[in-house]
PDB file of C-alpha atoms in Angstrom:
ATOM      1  CA  MET B  11      41.114  67.935 -19.201  1.00 37.00           C
ATOM      2  CA  PHE B  12      38.533  65.151 -18.518  1.00 29.00           C
ATOM      3  CA  ALA B  13      40.594  63.979 -15.485  1.00 36.00           C
ATOM      4  CA  LYS B  14      40.584  67.494 -14.143  1.00 37.00           C
ATOM      5  CA  ALA B  15      36.886  67.936 -14.776  1.00 38.00           C
ATOM      6  CA  PHE B  16      36.292  64.626 -12.994  1.00 29.00           C
ATOM      7  CA  VAL B  17      38.348  65.646 -10.031  1.00 35.00           C
ATOM      8  CA  ASP B  18      36.577  68.976  -9.856  1.00 44.00           C
ATOM      9  CA  ARG B  19      33.140  67.217 -10.132  1.00 39.00           C
ATOM     10  CA  ALA B  20      34.173  64.897  -7.357  1.00 40.00           C
ATOM     11  CA  LYS B  21      35.421  67.941  -5.146  1.00 42.00           C
ATOM     12  CA  PHE B  22      32.006  69.564  -5.803  1.00 39.00           C
ATOM     13  CA  MET B  23      30.004  66.443  -5.014  1.00 39.00           C
ATOM     14  CA  LYS B  24      31.988  66.001  -1.659  1.00 39.00           C
ATOM     15  CA  ILE B  25      31.538  69.597  -0.751  1.00 41.00           C
ATOM     16  CA  SER B  26      27.959  69.422  -1.483  1.00 43.00           C
ATOM     17  CA  ALA B  27      27.583  66.424   0.726  1.00 41.00           C
ATOM     18  CA  LEU B  28      29.321  68.067   3.502  1.00 40.00           C
ATOM     19  CA  ARG B  29      27.193  71.205   3.254  1.00 42.00           C
ATOM     20  CA  LYS B  30      23.888  68.978   3.125  1.00 37.00           C
ATOM     21  CA  HIS B  31      25.214  67.186   6.269  1.00 38.00           C
ATOM     22  CA  ALA B  32      25.904  70.418   8.066  1.00 41.00           C
ATOM     23  CA  PHE B  33      22.660  71.885   7.033  1.00 38.00           C
ATOM     24  CA  SER B  34      20.839  68.859   8.237  1.00 36.00           C
ATOM     25  CA  SER B  35      22.508  68.743  11.674  1.00 36.00           C
ATOM     26  CA  SER B  36      21.683  72.347  11.954  1.00 37.00           C
ATOM     27  CA  ALA B  37      18.016  71.707  11.091  1.00 36.00           C
ATOM     28  CA  ILE B  38      17.835  68.897  13.642  1.00 35.00           C
ATOM     29  CA  ALA B  39      19.506  71.039  16.287  1.00 39.00           C
ATOM     30  CA  GLN B  40      16.949  73.750  15.625  1.00 42.00           C
ATOM     31  CA  SER B  41      14.049  71.409  15.530  1.00 39.00           C
ATOM     32  CA  ASP B  42      14.913  69.748  18.920  1.00 61.00           C
ATOM     33  CA  ILE B  43      14.584  73.166  20.549  1.00 87.00           C
ATOM     34  CA  ARG B  44      10.866  74.086  19.438  1.00 91.00           C
ATOM     35  CA  ARG B  45       9.916  74.325  23.236  1.00 96.00           C
ATOM     36  CA  VAL B  46      11.475  76.853  25.356  1.00 98.00           C
ATOM     37  CA  THR B  47      11.000  77.562  28.972  1.00 98.00           C
ATOM     38  CA  VAL B  48      12.374  80.849  30.391  1.00 98.00           C
ATOM     39  CA  ILE B  49      12.520  81.384  34.090  1.00 98.00           C
ATOM     40  CA  GLY B  50      12.034  84.954  35.174  1.00 97.00           C
ATOM     41  CA  SER B  51       9.701  87.451  33.524  1.00 97.00           C
ATOM     42  CA  GLY B  52      11.624  90.590  33.995  1.00 94.00           C
ATOM     43  CA  GLN B  53      12.976  92.756  31.058  1.00 91.00           C
ATOM     44  CA  MET B  54      15.584  90.176  30.138  1.00 95.00           C
ATOM     45  CA  GLY B  55      13.295  87.092  30.638  1.00 97.00           C
ATOM     46  CA  SER B  56      10.421  88.691  28.730  1.00 97.00           C
ATOM     47  CA  GLY B  57      12.755  89.839  25.970  1.00 97.00           C
ATOM     48  CA  ILE B  58      14.252  86.297  25.424  1.00 98.00           C
ATOM     49  CA  ALA B  59      10.554  84.933  25.412  1.00 98.00           C
ATOM     50  CA  GLN B  60       9.597  87.612  22.904  1.00 98.00           C
ATOM     51  CA  VAL B  61      12.368  86.947  20.295  1.00 98.00           C
ATOM     52  CA  ALA B  62      11.829  83.090  20.635  1.00 98.00           C
ATOM     53  CA  ALA B  63       8.042  83.503  20.250  1.00 98.00           C
ATOM     54  CA  MET B  64       8.502  85.717  17.058  1.00 97.00           C
ATOM     55  CA  LYS B  65      10.401  82.826  15.528  1.00 96.00           C
ATOM     56  CA  LYS B  66       7.404  80.567  16.367  1.00 96.00           C
ATOM     57  CA  HIS B  67       9.054  78.654  19.217  1.00 97.00           C
ATOM     58  CA  ASP B  68       6.579  77.562  21.831  1.00 97.00           C
ATOM     59  CA  VAL B  69       7.549  79.541  24.820  1.00 98.00           C
ATOM     60  CA  THR B  70       6.572  79.130  28.601  1.00 98.00           C
ATOM     61  CA  LEU B  71       7.364  82.175  30.723  1.00 98.00           C
ATOM     62  CA  VAL B  72       7.691  81.333  34.320  1.00 98.00           C
ATOM     63  CA  ASP B  73       7.678  83.467  37.491  1.00 98.00           C
ATOM     64  CA  VAL B  74       6.651  83.346  41.080  1.00 96.00           C
ATOM     65  CA  ASN B  75       3.340  84.901  40.784  1.00 97.00           C
ATOM     66  CA  GLN B  76       0.841  86.107  38.153  1.00 97.00           C
ATOM     67  CA  GLU B  77       1.443  89.795  38.714  1.00 97.00           C
ATOM     68  CA  ALA B  78       4.985  89.352  37.724  1.00 97.00           C
ATOM     69  CA  LEU B  79       4.001  87.296  34.744  1.00 98.00           C
ATOM     70  CA  GLU B  80       1.335  89.892  33.549  1.00 97.00           C
ATOM     71  CA  ARG B  81       4.001  92.676  33.823  1.00 96.00           C
ATOM     72  CA  GLY B  82       6.377  90.653  31.721  1.00 97.00           C
ATOM     73  CA  LYS B  83       3.608  90.069  29.245  1.00 97.00           C
ATOM     74  CA  GLY B  84       3.230  93.929  29.197  1.00 97.00           C
ATOM     75  CA  TYR B  85       6.871  94.456  28.322  1.00 96.00           C
ATOM     76  CA  MET B  86       6.433  91.904  25.397  1.00 97.00           C
ATOM     77  CA  SER B  87       3.341  93.514  24.054  1.00 97.00           C
ATOM     78  CA  LYS B  88       4.638  96.967  24.190  1.00 96.00           C
ATOM     79  CA  SER B  89       7.934  95.815  22.405  1.00 97.00           C
ATOM     80  CA  LEU B  90       6.086  93.679  19.749  1.00 97.00           C
ATOM     81  CA  LYS B  91       3.942  96.775  18.866  1.00 97.00           C
ATOM     82  CA  ARG B  92       6.852  98.719  18.209  1.00 96.00           C
ATOM     83  CA  VAL B  93       8.349  96.093  16.176  1.00 96.00           C
ATOM     84  CA  ALA B  94       5.098  95.678  14.169  1.00 97.00           C
ATOM     85  CA  LYS B  95       4.687  99.519  13.459  1.00 96.00           C
ATOM     86  CA  LYS B  96       8.246  99.157  11.848  1.00 95.00           C
ATOM     87  CA  LYS B  97       7.344  96.107   9.918  1.00 95.00           C
ATOM     88  CA  PHE B  98       3.796  97.138   8.602  1.00 96.00           C
ATOM     89  CA  PRO B  99       3.855 100.988   8.954  1.00 95.00           C
ATOM     90  CA  GLU B 100       0.597 101.494   6.951  1.00 93.00           C
ATOM     91  CA  ASP B 101      -1.237  98.452   8.015  1.00 96.00           C
ATOM     92  CA  ALA B 102      -2.810  98.390  11.543  1.00 94.00           C
ATOM     93  CA  LYS B 103      -4.540  95.157  10.855  1.00 95.00           C
ATOM     94  CA  ALA B 104      -1.105  93.475  10.113  1.00 97.00           C
ATOM     95  CA  GLN B 105       0.364  94.835  13.133  1.00 96.00           C
ATOM     96  CA  ASP B 106      -2.316  93.592  15.390  1.00 97.00           C
ATOM     97  CA  GLN B 107      -1.943  90.188  13.626  1.00 97.00           C
ATOM     98  CA  PHE B 108       1.858  90.154  14.074  1.00 97.00           C
ATOM     99  CA  VAL B 109       1.434  90.971  17.885  1.00 97.00           C
ATOM    100  CA  GLU B 110      -1.468  88.489  18.406  1.00 97.00           C
ATOM    101  CA  GLU B 111       0.482  85.712  16.524  1.00 97.00           C
ATOM    102  CA  ALA B 112       3.730  86.148  18.652  1.00 98.00           C
ATOM    103  CA  LEU B 113       1.981  86.250  21.911  1.00 98.00           C
ATOM    104  CA  GLY B 114      -0.030  83.041  20.894  1.00 97.00           C
ATOM    105  CA  HIS B 115       3.283  81.317  21.259  1.00 98.00           C
ATOM    106  CA  VAL B 116       3.829  82.333  25.003  1.00 98.00           C
ATOM    107  CA  THR B 117       2.263  80.632  27.801  1.00 98.00           C
ATOM    108  CA  LEU B 118       2.500  82.183  31.162  1.00 98.00           C
ATOM    109  CA  SER B 119       3.083  79.852  34.352  1.00 98.00           C
ATOM    110  CA  THR B 120       3.862  79.906  38.027  1.00 98.00           C
ATOM    111  CA  ASN B 121       4.569  76.117  37.976  1.00 98.00           C
ATOM    112  CA  ALA B 122       8.249  75.874  37.131  1.00 97.00           C
ATOM    113  CA  SER B 123       8.447  72.050  37.562  1.00 97.00           C
ATOM    114  CA  LYS B 124       5.709  71.479  35.072  1.00 97.00           C
ATOM    115  CA  SER B 125       6.947  74.166  32.695  1.00 97.00           C
ATOM    116  CA  VAL B 126      10.425  72.418  32.081  1.00 97.00           C
ATOM    117  CA  SER B 127       9.176  68.992  31.791  1.00 96.00           C
ATOM    118  CA  LYS B 128       8.932  69.118  28.038  1.00 95.00           C
ATOM    119  CA  ALA B 129      11.321  71.733  27.294  1.00 97.00           C
ATOM    120  CA  GLY B 130      14.104  71.388  24.764  1.00 97.00           C
ATOM    121  CA  LEU B 131      15.876  74.501  26.294  1.00 98.00           C
ATOM    122  CA  VAL B 132      15.398  76.097  29.756  1.00 98.00           C
ATOM    123  CA  VAL B 133      16.932  79.550  30.131  1.00 98.00           C
ATOM    124  CA  GLU B 134      17.277  81.221  33.596  1.00 98.00           C
ATOM    125  CA  ALA B 135      17.003  85.018  33.469  1.00 97.00           C
ATOM    126  CA  VAL B 136      16.622  85.924  37.200  1.00 96.00           C
ATOM    127  CA  VAL B 137      18.564  88.281  39.502  1.00 90.00           C
ATOM    128  CA  GLU B 138      22.260  88.177  39.382  1.00 89.00           C
ATOM    129  CA  ASN B 139      22.665  86.168  42.452  1.00 91.00           C
ATOM    130  CA  LEU B 140      24.773  82.838  42.483  1.00 94.00           C
ATOM    131  CA  LYS B 141      22.882  81.133  45.223  1.00 97.00           C
ATOM    132  CA  ALA B 142      19.501  81.937  43.648  1.00 96.00           C
ATOM    133  CA  LYS B 143      20.608  80.708  40.233  1.00 98.00           C
ATOM    134  CA  GLN B 144      22.138  77.360  41.702  1.00 98.00           C
ATOM    135  CA  ASN B 145      18.888  76.874  43.636  1.00 97.00           C
ATOM    136  CA  ILE B 146      16.733  77.205  40.442  1.00 98.00           C
ATOM    137  CA  PHE B 147      18.760  74.607  38.530  1.00 98.00           C
ATOM    138  CA  ALA B 148      19.356  72.306  41.559  1.00 97.00           C
ATOM    139  CA  THR B 149      15.432  72.122  41.782  1.00 96.00           C
ATOM    140  CA  LEU B 150      14.528  72.010  38.085  1.00 97.00           C
ATOM    141  CA  ALA B 151      17.307  70.132  36.274  1.00 97.00           C
ATOM    142  CA  GLY B 152      15.956  66.728  37.242  1.00 96.00           C
ATOM    143  CA  GLU B 153      12.343  67.825  35.960  1.00 97.00           C
ATOM    144  CA  ALA B 154      13.560  68.769  32.590  1.00 97.00           C
ATOM    145  CA  PRO B 155      14.041  65.967  29.875  1.00 96.00           C
ATOM    146  CA  ASP B 156      17.481  64.202  29.866  1.00 95.00           C
ATOM    147  CA  ASN B 157      18.311  65.827  26.563  1.00 95.00           C
ATOM    148  CA  ALA B 158      17.185  69.371  27.287  1.00 97.00           C
ATOM    149  CA  ILE B 159      19.861  72.256  27.231  1.00 98.00           C
ATOM    150  CA  LEU B 160      20.028  74.028  30.573  1.00 98.00           C
ATOM    151  CA  ALA B 161      21.273  77.734  30.181  1.00 98.00           C
ATOM    152  CA  SER B 162      21.915  80.610  32.384  1.00 98.00           C
ATOM    153  CA  ASN B 163      21.682  84.402  31.007  1.00 97.00           C
ATOM    154  CA  THR B 164      24.139  85.496  33.533  1.00 95.00           C
ATOM    155  CA  SER B 165      26.176  88.471  32.487  1.00 91.00           C
ATOM    156  CA  SER B 166      29.080  88.064  35.038  1.00 86.00           C
ATOM    157  CA  LEU B 167      28.734  84.827  37.120  1.00 92.00           C
ATOM    158  CA  PRO B 168      30.936  81.890  36.305  1.00 95.00           C
ATOM    159  CA  ILE B 169      28.958  79.216  34.366  1.00 97.00           C
ATOM    160  CA  ALA B 170      30.690  76.358  36.187  1.00 97.00           C
ATOM    161  CA  GLU B 171      29.702  77.834  39.540  1.00 97.00           C
ATOM    162  CA  ILE B 172      26.108  77.951  38.638  1.00 98.00           C
ATOM    163  CA  ALA B 173      26.194  74.532  37.469  1.00 98.00           C
ATOM    164  CA  ALA B 174      28.210  73.139  40.417  1.00 97.00           C
ATOM    165  CA  PRO B 175      25.334  71.532  42.210  1.00 96.00           C
ATOM    166  CA  LEU B 176      24.303  69.450  39.184  1.00 98.00           C
ATOM    167  CA  THR B 177      25.219  66.076  38.147  1.00 98.00           C
ATOM    168  CA  VAL B 178      28.010  65.368  35.670  1.00 98.00           C
ATOM    169  CA  PRO B 179      25.508  64.562  32.821  1.00 97.00           C
ATOM    170  CA  GLN B 180      23.563  67.737  33.586  1.00 98.00           C
ATOM    171  CA  ARG B 181      26.748  69.877  33.590  1.00 98.00           C
ATOM    172  CA  LYS B 182      27.436  68.478  30.276  1.00 98.00           C
ATOM    173  CA  ARG B 183      24.166  70.027  29.035  1.00 98.00           C
ATOM    174  CA  PHE B 184      24.815  73.385  30.838  1.00 98.00           C
ATOM    175  CA  ILE B 185      25.824  76.434  29.113  1.00 98.00           C
ATOM    176  CA  GLY B 186      25.709  80.275  29.323  1.00 98.00           C
ATOM    177  CA  LEU B 187      23.570  82.263  26.874  1.00 98.00           C
ATOM    178  CA  HIS B 188      24.227  85.867  27.460  1.00 98.00           C
ATOM    179  CA  PHE B 189      21.663  88.070  25.828  1.00 97.00           C
ATOM    180  CA  PHE B 190      21.982  91.710  25.844  1.00 94.00           C
ATOM    181  CA  ASN B 191      19.590  94.482  26.846  1.00 88.00           C
ATOM    182  CA  PRO B 192      17.173  95.333  25.233  1.00 89.00           C
ATOM    183  CA  VAL B 193      16.898  91.778  23.961  1.00 96.00           C
ATOM    184  CA  PRO B 194      14.718  92.437  20.817  1.00 96.00           C
ATOM    185  CA  GLN B 195      17.153  95.096  19.570  1.00 94.00           C
ATOM    186  CA  MET B 196      20.600  93.594  20.346  1.00 95.00           C
ATOM    187  CA  LYS B 197      21.834  91.050  17.902  1.00 97.00           C
ATOM    188  CA  LEU B 198      24.607  89.317  19.893  1.00 98.00           C
ATOM    189  CA  VAL B 199      24.324  86.420  22.285  1.00 98.00           C
ATOM    190  CA  GLU B 200      27.522  85.206  23.880  1.00 98.00           C
ATOM    191  CA  VAL B 201      27.555  81.478  24.122  1.00 98.00           C
ATOM    192  CA  VAL B 202      29.681  80.562  27.236  1.00 98.00           C
ATOM    193  CA  ARG B 203      31.222  77.059  27.374  1.00 98.00           C
ATOM    194  CA  SER B 204      32.435  75.620  30.706  1.00 97.00           C
ATOM    195  CA  ASP B 205      35.198  72.970  30.619  1.00 97.00           C
ATOM    196  CA  GLU B 206      32.558  70.233  31.271  1.00 97.00           C
ATOM    197  CA  VAL B 207      30.027  70.981  28.591  1.00 98.00           C
ATOM    198  CA  ASP B 208      29.853  68.715  25.596  1.00 97.00           C
ATOM    199  CA  GLN B 209      30.333  69.810  21.946  1.00 97.00           C
ATOM    200  CA  LYS B 210      26.642  68.963  20.930  1.00 96.00           C
ATOM    201  CA  THR B 211      25.356  71.210  23.644  1.00 97.00           C
ATOM    202  CA  VAL B 212      27.344  73.939  22.117  1.00 97.00           C
ATOM    203  CA  ASP B 213      26.350  73.412  18.591  1.00 96.00           C
ATOM    204  CA  ASP B 214      22.739  73.079  19.590  1.00 97.00           C
ATOM    205  CA  ALA B 215      22.892  76.337  21.553  1.00 97.00           C
ATOM    206  CA  VAL B 216      24.546  78.118  18.486  1.00 97.00           C
ATOM    207  CA  ALA B 217      21.847  76.646  16.310  1.00 96.00           C
ATOM    208  CA  PHE B 218      19.178  77.893  18.604  1.00 97.00           C
ATOM    209  CA  VAL B 219      20.669  81.499  18.757  1.00 97.00           C
ATOM    210  CA  LYS B 220      20.869  81.607  14.985  1.00 97.00           C
ATOM    211  CA  SER B 221      17.267  80.255  14.594  1.00 96.00           C
ATOM    212  CA  ILE B 222      15.934  83.405  16.627  1.00 97.00           C
ATOM    213  CA  GLY B 223      17.735  85.754  14.430  1.00 96.00           C
ATOM    214  CA  LYS B 224      20.618  86.589  16.835  1.00 98.00           C
ATOM    215  CA  THR B 225      24.446  86.246  16.126  1.00 98.00           C
ATOM    216  CA  PRO B 226      26.231  83.831  18.459  1.00 98.00           C
ATOM    217  CA  ALA B 227      29.871  84.590  19.797  1.00 98.00           C
ATOM    218  CA  VAL B 228      31.279  81.467  21.503  1.00 98.00           C
ATOM    219  CA  CYS B 229      33.820  81.911  24.343  1.00 98.00           C
ATOM    220  CA  LYS B 230      35.302  80.164  27.386  1.00 97.00           C
ATOM    221  CA  ASP B 231      33.922  80.591  30.862  1.00 97.00           C
ATOM    222  CA  THR B 232      35.957  83.566  31.952  1.00 93.00           C
ATOM    223  CA  PRO B 233      34.926  86.511  34.011  1.00 91.00           C
ATOM    224  CA  GLY B 234      32.767  88.992  31.939  1.00 92.00           C
ATOM    225  CA  PHE B 235      32.996  86.705  28.868  1.00 96.00           C
ATOM    226  CA  ILE B 236      33.850  88.779  25.915  1.00 97.00           C
ATOM    227  CA  VAL B 237      31.868  92.068  26.071  1.00 95.00           C
ATOM    228  CA  ASN B 238      31.903  92.934  29.762  1.00 93.00           C
ATOM    229  CA  ARG B 239      35.594  91.944  30.187  1.00 93.00           C
ATOM    230  CA  LEU B 240      36.370  94.670  27.737  1.00 94.00           C
ATOM    231  CA  LEU B 241      33.662  97.130  28.553  1.00 95.00           C
ATOM    232  CA  LEU B 242      33.979  97.291  32.371  1.00 95.00           C
ATOM    233  CA  PRO B 243      37.577  98.565  32.329  1.00 95.00           C
ATOM    234  CA  TYR B 244      36.570 101.091  29.908  1.00 97.00           C
ATOM    235  CA  MET B 245      33.857 102.263  32.123  1.00 97.00           C
ATOM    236  CA  MET B 246      35.898 102.421  35.110  1.00 97.00           C
ATOM    237  CA  GLU B 247      38.663 104.207  33.706  1.00 97.00           C
ATOM    238  CA  SER B 248      36.267 106.739  32.397  1.00 98.00           C
ATOM    239  CA  ILE B 249      35.142 107.346  35.997  1.00 98.00           C
ATOM    240  CA  ARG B 250      38.598 107.734  37.065  1.00 97.00           C
ATOM    241  CA  LEU B 251      39.185 110.280  34.397  1.00 97.00           C
ATOM    242  CA  LEU B 252      36.271 112.303  35.811  1.00 98.00           C
ATOM    243  CA  GLU B 253      37.391 111.865  39.410  1.00 97.00           C
ATOM    244  CA  SER B 254      40.781 113.096  38.457  1.00 96.00           C
ATOM    245  CA  GLY B 255      39.342 116.202  36.980  1.00 97.00           C
ATOM    246  CA  VAL B 256      40.727 115.556  33.440  1.00 98.00           C
ATOM    247  CA  ALA B 257      37.444 116.405  31.784  1.00 98.00           C
ATOM    248  CA  SER B 258      33.592 116.520  32.609  1.00 98.00           C
ATOM    249  CA  ALA B 259      31.264 113.561  32.087  1.00 98.00           C
ATOM    250  CA  ARG B 260      29.746 115.304  29.207  1.00 98.00           C
ATOM    251  CA  ASP B 261      33.104 116.059  27.465  1.00 98.00           C
ATOM    252  CA  ILE B 262      34.283 112.554  27.938  1.00 98.00           C
ATOM    253  CA  ASP B 263      31.068 111.159  26.396  1.00 98.00           C
ATOM    254  CA  THR B 264      31.484 113.570  23.469  1.00 98.00           C
ATOM    255  CA  ALA B 265      35.055 112.832  22.919  1.00 98.00           C
ATOM    256  CA  MET B 266      34.338 109.014  22.754  1.00 98.00           C
ATOM    257  CA  LYS B 267      31.233 109.385  20.589  1.00 98.00           C
ATOM    258  CA  LEU B 268      32.985 111.689  17.954  1.00 98.00           C
ATOM    259  CA  GLY B 269      36.545 110.494  18.249  1.00 98.00           C
ATOM    260  CA  ALA B 270      36.068 106.836  18.700  1.00 97.00           C
ATOM    261  CA  GLY B 271      32.843 106.386  16.811  1.00 96.00           C
ATOM    262  CA  TYR B 272      31.024 104.950  19.769  1.00 95.00           C
ATOM    263  CA  PRO B 273      27.262 105.244  19.723  1.00 94.00           C
ATOM    264  CA  MET B 274      27.132 106.110  23.422  1.00 96.00           C
ATOM    265  CA  GLY B 275      29.532 107.739  25.626  1.00 97.00           C
ATOM    266  CA  PRO B 276      30.956 105.753  28.685  1.00 98.00           C
ATOM    267  CA  PHE B 277      28.775 107.644  31.258  1.00 98.00           C
ATOM    268  CA  GLU B 278      25.564 107.524  29.118  1.00 97.00           C
ATOM    269  CA  LEU B 279      26.353 103.800  29.079  1.00 95.00           C
ATOM    270  CA  CYS B 280      27.018 103.455  32.678  1.00 97.00           C
ATOM    271  CA  ASP B 281      23.568 105.132  33.484  1.00 96.00           C
ATOM    272  CA  TYR B 282      21.874 102.914  30.858  1.00 91.00           C
ATOM    273  CA  VAL B 283      23.377  99.655  32.326  1.00 88.00           C
ATOM    274  CA  GLY B 284      22.794 100.649  35.955  1.00 93.00           C
ATOM    275  CA  LEU B 285      25.485 101.791  38.414  1.00 96.00           C
ATOM    276  CA  ASP B 286      24.587  99.357  40.990  1.00 94.00           C
ATOM    277  CA  THR B 287      25.099  96.607  38.448  1.00 90.00           C
ATOM    278  CA  ILE B 288      28.421  97.979  37.418  1.00 94.00           C
ATOM    279  CA  LYS B 289      29.547  98.240  41.159  1.00 95.00           C
ATOM    280  CA  PHE B 290      28.259  94.521  41.886  1.00 90.00           C
ATOM    281  CA  ILE B 291      30.236  93.307  39.021  1.00 91.00           C
ATOM    282  CA  VAL B 292      33.537  95.077  39.577  1.00 93.00           C
ATOM    283  CA  ASP B 293      33.398  94.335  43.253  1.00 93.00           C
ATOM    284  CA  GLY B 294      32.968  90.775  42.652  1.00 90.00           C
ATOM    285  CA  TRP B 295      35.855  90.643  40.254  1.00 92.00           C
ATOM    286  CA  TYR B 296      38.268  92.599  42.486  1.00 92.00           C
ATOM    287  CA  LYS B 297      37.443  90.524  45.468  1.00 91.00           C
ATOM    288  CA  ASP B 298      37.355  87.039  44.009  1.00 86.00           C
ATOM    289  CA  GLY B 299      37.486  87.091  40.094  1.00 83.00           C
ATOM    290  CA  ALA B 300      39.378  84.196  38.662  1.00 83.00           C
ATOM    291  CA  GLY B 301      42.599  85.882  37.336  1.00 83.00           C
ATOM    292  CA  LEU B 302      41.354  89.326  38.204  1.00 87.00           C
ATOM    293  CA  LYS B 303      41.513  89.290  42.021  1.00 88.00           C
ATOM    294  CA  GLY B 304      43.094  92.638  43.221  1.00 88.00           C
ATOM    295  CA  ASN B 305      43.360  93.924  39.674  1.00 89.00           C
ATOM    296  CA  LYS B 306      43.588  97.718  39.836  1.00 89.00           C
ATOM    297  CA  LEU B 307      41.354  97.799  36.660  1.00 88.00           C
ATOM    298  CA  PHE B 308      38.471  96.547  38.634  1.00 90.00           C
ATOM    299  CA  GLU B 309      38.926  98.474  41.864  1.00 90.00           C
ATOM    300  CA  SER B 310      35.790 100.492  42.754  1.00 85.00           C
ATOM    301  CA  SER B 311      35.835 104.317  42.858  1.00 93.00           C
ATOM    302  CA  LYS B 312      34.678 106.785  45.434  1.00 95.00           C
ATOM    303  CA  LYS B 313      32.367 108.530  42.982  1.00 97.00           C
ATOM    304  CA  LEU B 314      30.626 105.271  41.901  1.00 97.00           C
ATOM    305  CA  ASP B 315      30.256 104.230  45.458  1.00 97.00           C
ATOM    306  CA  GLU B 316      28.661 107.623  46.522  1.00 97.00           C
ATOM    307  CA  LEU B 317      26.218 107.520  43.727  1.00 98.00           C
ATOM    308  CA  VAL B 318      25.077 103.920  44.507  1.00 97.00           C
ATOM    309  CA  GLU B 319      24.829 104.661  48.066  1.00 97.00           C
ATOM    310  CA  ALA B 320      22.651 107.819  47.263  1.00 97.00           C
ATOM    311  CA  GLY B 321      20.361 105.539  45.125  1.00 97.00           C
ATOM    312  CA  SER B 322      21.345 107.434  41.948  1.00 98.00           C
ATOM    313  CA  LEU B 323      21.565 104.370  39.823  1.00 97.00           C
ATOM    314  CA  GLY B 324      21.172 105.820  36.319  1.00 96.00           C
ATOM    315  CA  VAL B 325      18.250 105.726  34.011  1.00 93.00           C
ATOM    316  CA  LYS B 326      16.107 103.399  36.230  1.00 91.00           C
ATOM    317  CA  SER B 327      16.276 105.696  39.178  1.00 95.00           C
ATOM    318  CA  GLY B 328      15.966 108.923  37.222  1.00 96.00           C
ATOM    319  CA  LYS B 329      19.486 110.066  38.100  1.00 97.00           C
ATOM    320  CA  GLY B 330      23.052 108.859  37.807  1.00 98.00           C
ATOM    321  CA  PHE B 331      26.049 110.681  36.181  1.00 98.00           C
ATOM    322  CA  TYR B 332      23.138 112.565  34.513  1.00 98.00           C
ATOM    323  CA  ASP B 333      19.550 113.531  35.355  1.00 97.00           C
ATOM    324  CA  TYR B 334      16.578 111.830  33.569  1.00 95.00           C
TER     325      TYR B 334
END
């Protein structure tokens, strides 16, 4: 009996020590990333800056001009006010204080080199263009501290290709952090690891994602990662059903919401994401996606091409599969 108790106690002590070590490692990883620089102040960049600032990270939001930065600040302010109203529905003073405190952790800058010089994490969130992303990191990677994590928020481009112009040590610190739109509401962040990234970078990135209240999902560097790899074929098959006259867009949406329990139907989702974005991704995968080239699942459709050509891009243009 005493022997068993001793063994159980020893096991408990060992587990406690392991937990303490794990907690300490996580805490160190998080404290290493107190300063975050976000390149790009559009909806994605400002959203990333907002959620980091809400958790008291010191954030520098960078863009090419002050007008873009003020627009990004406007996105954050509007979003923070919505969050504040939910947190403090009956307390206007607390709402104002919450917004002011979060924005107090955000600095706006047009000087990218200076902004990354003391960052623990640099997140790029610019237009989905490989060359543009490569140029940003080729220019700024050498300006960041040697232990800073370099991350792209790309939703479709290969992480290894974005990092290709960098040195081997820099590529070991390069990772994908794919946030979802709208960033303040969406809980998931895909943490995308290339073949060259080291484990410490992955662990620190996961710790950062958790520190801002998000849930990480780690995956390999593959076209579409997890979510878009599954979502795009679903969207494209829905469009083909419409083209074939199987059902209307409204009935397909209704069927998937009520029959499959999805919160949005495929056409509502297409319009929300942006039809130009969908076309850009599937065209790229069909023409040159690793393991996806020529795959019929990602072949574009006449209907999608016509809508994009007409400028009917979905919610953002006021018209897509539906009128807004």
